Amino acid sequence: IKYYKTVDSTNNAAKKAALEDAAEGTVIVSEAQGSGRGRIGRGWFSPSQKGIWFSIILRPQFLPQEAPKCTLMAAVAITKAISAITGVTVGIKWPNDILYNGKKLVGILTEMNAEMDRINYIIIGMGVNVNISEQDMPADIGQIATSLLQITGAKVSRASLLAQILLELERAYYDIKQYGFSTILAEWKKYSVTLGNNVKVISVNETFYGKAIDIDDYGALLIDTGKKVVRVLAGDVSIRSAK
Ligand code: BTN
C-alpha cells in the first residue's frame, strides 16, 4: 500500500506505478486528490481526510473485452464492505455507481492498458464519500451525491472501511480466478437497481430508451428497446421509472 497526503489522481499515480512494474495488488491511497477524475472526463470531488480515494493495480489473465468484469467485481466488493462496516444497504447502478436513495455514494473508474489479446494492467479507482457533511459539499454535488456521514449521522472509520473493501476485493478476485465470474455476476444482479427498470442509455454513438433486462457474462447491459435487444458495453444509463 502506497500512502500519500495528496496526489493529482490516485489513478494517475497507479498508472505510473504500473508502468514501472508495480506488482498486482499494489494500492495507491491518498488523503486528498487535486484533480480527482470521474468517468467521461468529469472531475471527482476529493476533500482531504473526508473520503477514501484509492486505486488498485490488477494484472488479470482476462481478455481485454472481459475488463468490465473488474468494475462489476469492485461494485460488489464495495457494496458488501459498506454493509459489513456500517449496516447501510446500497444499490448498484450499471456499470459503476453505488447509490443510496438515488444519490451517488461511490464512484468507480476502471482504466486499462492492453494489447489485442492481453491485458497489461487494469487500474480500478474508487472514490467513497465517507465523512463529507452536507456543508462540505458544493451545492451542485450535494444535489446528486451523498456520504456515509449524511446517511448514518455518524462518522465512519475510513481505515476500517478501506480494510474491509480490500478484503472483499481480494475474496472476489480470487473467486473469479478460481471458479469463474458467475458468483460475482449473481451477486451484482442481487444488488442492482438498474435491472428491470426503464432506462435512457447514452452510449458512444447514440442515445436510446428501453428496459434493462439483464447483464451478460462479459458484464454488458442488455436493453430491450421493444424492437430488439441491444448489448451495451460502455455508456451512461439513467433510470427513468420504478419497476
Ligand atoms: C465516476 O463515478 O465517474 C468515477 C469516479 C471515480 C473516482 C475515484 S477517486 C480515486 C480514483 N482516482 C481518481 O482520479 N478517480 C478515482
Tab-separated table of C-alpha atoms in Angstrom, residues 33-165:
chain	number	residue	atom	x	y	z
A	33	GLN	CA	-6.719	14.485	-4.748
A	34	GLY	CA	-6.005	17.747	-6.532
A	35	SER	CA	-7.589	16.585	-9.810
A	36	GLY	CA	-9.643	13.509	-8.960
A	37	ARG	CA	-11.103	12.081	-12.162
A	38	GLY	CA	-14.543	10.653	-12.853
A	39	ARG	CA	-15.838	8.896	-15.943
A	40	ILE	CA	-16.334	10.660	-19.276
A	41	GLY	CA	-13.848	13.403	-18.452
A	42	ARG	CA	-15.707	14.522	-15.336
A	43	GLY	CA	-13.979	15.588	-12.119
A	44	TRP	CA	-14.296	13.907	-8.731
A	45	PHE	CA	-14.668	15.962	-5.526
A	46	SER	CA	-11.964	14.583	-3.174
A	47	PRO	CA	-11.600	16.709	0.002
A	48	SER	CA	-8.778	15.835	2.394
A	49	GLN	CA	-9.480	13.127	5.007
A	50	LYS	CA	-13.200	13.055	4.225
A	51	GLY	CA	-13.328	10.073	1.913
A	52	ILE	CA	-11.486	7.017	0.663
A	53	TRP	CA	-9.727	7.864	-2.584
A	54	PHE	CA	-7.730	4.907	-3.816
A	55	SER	CA	-6.722	2.808	-6.808
A	56	ILE	CA	-5.590	-0.792	-7.104
A	57	ILE	CA	-3.460	-2.366	-9.818
A	58	LEU	CA	-4.547	-5.744	-11.205
A	59	ARG	CA	-2.926	-7.844	-13.894
A	60	PRO	CA	-5.675	-10.364	-14.694
A	61	GLN	CA	-5.315	-13.044	-17.331
A	62	PHE	CA	-8.614	-11.967	-18.898
A	63	LEU	CA	-9.107	-10.920	-22.494
A	64	PRO	CA	-9.353	-7.115	-22.869
A	65	GLN	CA	-13.072	-7.421	-23.649
A	66	GLU	CA	-13.586	-9.037	-20.247
A	67	ALA	CA	-12.217	-5.978	-18.401
A	68	PRO	CA	-15.710	-4.691	-17.432
A	69	LYS	CA	-15.867	-7.667	-15.075
A	70	CYS	CA	-13.401	-5.798	-12.863
A	71	THR	CA	-15.783	-2.864	-12.448
A	72	LEU	CA	-18.662	-5.163	-11.549
A	73	MET	CA	-16.424	-7.055	-9.135
A	74	ALA	CA	-15.386	-3.791	-7.450
A	75	ALA	CA	-19.008	-2.670	-7.157
A	76	VAL	CA	-19.992	-5.932	-5.453
A	77	ALA	CA	-16.980	-5.797	-3.098
A	78	ILE	CA	-17.713	-2.206	-2.037
A	79	THR	CA	-21.416	-2.896	-1.552
A	80	LYS	CA	-20.620	-5.810	0.765
A	81	ALA	CA	-17.948	-3.860	2.663
A	82	ILE	CA	-20.266	-0.891	3.265
A	83	SER	CA	-22.951	-3.212	4.549
A	84	ALA	CA	-20.482	-5.057	6.840
A	85	ILE	CA	-18.975	-1.915	8.381
A	86	THR	CA	-21.983	0.433	8.540
A	87	GLY	CA	-25.089	-1.740	8.091
A	88	VAL	CA	-26.158	0.544	5.218
A	89	THR	CA	-27.733	-1.213	2.220
A	90	VAL	CA	-26.782	0.404	-1.074
A	91	GLY	CA	-27.672	-0.343	-4.696
A	92	ILE	CA	-25.515	-0.694	-7.807
A	93	LYS	CA	-26.409	1.289	-10.928
A	94	TRP	CA	-24.782	-0.192	-14.024
A	95	PRO	CA	-21.896	-0.109	-14.553
A	96	ASN	CA	-20.168	1.667	-11.742
A	97	ASP	CA	-22.281	3.792	-9.420
A	98	ILE	CA	-23.098	2.879	-5.852
A	99	LEU	CA	-26.274	4.724	-4.900
A	100	TYR	CA	-28.255	5.390	-1.763
A	101	ASN	CA	-31.773	6.710	-2.330
A	102	GLY	CA	-30.787	7.640	-5.886
A	103	LYS	CA	-27.759	9.665	-4.747
A	104	LYS	CA	-24.174	8.709	-5.507
A	105	LEU	CA	-22.113	7.363	-2.613
A	106	VAL	CA	-19.255	5.701	-4.507
A	107	GLY	CA	-17.786	6.083	-7.996
A	108	ILE	CA	-15.535	3.585	-9.748
A	109	LEU	CA	-13.181	4.448	-12.604
A	110	THR	CA	-11.622	1.436	-14.333
A	111	GLU	CA	-8.829	2.079	-16.810
A	112	MET	CA	-6.629	-0.397	-18.626
A	113	ASN	CA	-3.536	-0.814	-20.734
A	114	ALA	CA	-3.906	-3.716	-23.139
A	115	GLU	CA	-2.863	-5.311	-26.383
A	116	MET	CA	-5.354	-7.054	-28.688
A	117	ASP	CA	-5.177	-10.332	-26.806
A	118	ARG	CA	-3.864	-9.496	-23.348
A	119	ILE	CA	-4.248	-7.008	-20.547
A	120	ASN	CA	-1.011	-5.421	-19.311
A	121	TYR	CA	-2.680	-3.855	-16.291
A	122	ILE	CA	-6.013	-2.651	-15.030
A	123	ILE	CA	-6.407	0.203	-12.588
A	124	ILE	CA	-9.597	0.198	-10.536
A	125	GLY	CA	-10.020	3.603	-8.901
A	126	MET	CA	-12.624	4.033	-6.213
A	127	GLY	CA	-13.961	7.107	-4.513
A	128	VAL	CA	-16.075	6.573	-1.406
A	129	ASN	CA	-17.784	9.598	0.152
A	130	VAL	CA	-17.324	8.797	3.824
A	131	ASN	CA	-17.294	11.737	6.236
A	132	ILE	CA	-18.363	14.586	3.939
A	133	SER	CA	-21.027	16.715	5.623
A	134	GLU	CA	-23.752	18.488	3.658
A	135	GLN	CA	-21.973	21.811	4.283
A	136	ASP	CA	-18.708	20.357	2.924
A	137	MET	CA	-20.333	19.522	-0.417
A	138	PRO	CA	-20.647	22.143	-3.136
A	139	ALA	CA	-24.391	22.674	-3.785
A	140	ASP	CA	-24.381	21.115	-7.268
A	141	ILE	CA	-22.670	17.970	-5.963
A	142	GLY	CA	-24.979	17.842	-2.934
A	143	GLN	CA	-27.948	17.509	-5.313
A	144	ILE	CA	-26.654	14.252	-6.780
A	145	ALA	CA	-24.280	12.832	-4.147
A	146	THR	CA	-24.374	11.744	-0.537
A	147	SER	CA	-21.939	10.349	2.061
A	148	LEU	CA	-21.970	7.726	4.808
A	149	LEU	CA	-21.908	10.540	7.384
A	150	GLN	CA	-25.038	12.053	5.833
A	151	ILE	CA	-26.772	8.657	5.691
A	152	THR	CA	-25.904	7.364	9.166
A	153	GLY	CA	-25.463	10.642	11.071
A	154	ALA	CA	-22.156	9.339	12.445
A	155	LYS	CA	-18.509	9.396	11.400
A	156	VAL	CA	-17.240	6.156	9.886
A	157	SER	CA	-13.656	4.883	10.298
A	158	ARG	CA	-12.071	5.204	6.874
A	159	ALA	CA	-9.279	2.757	7.810
A	160	SER	CA	-11.755	0.023	8.828
A	161	LEU	CA	-13.831	0.549	5.716
A	162	LEU	CA	-10.802	0.526	3.397
A	163	ALA	CA	-9.520	-2.672	5.050
A	164	GLN	CA	-12.919	-4.321	4.530
A	165	ILE	CA	-13.121	-3.155	0.904
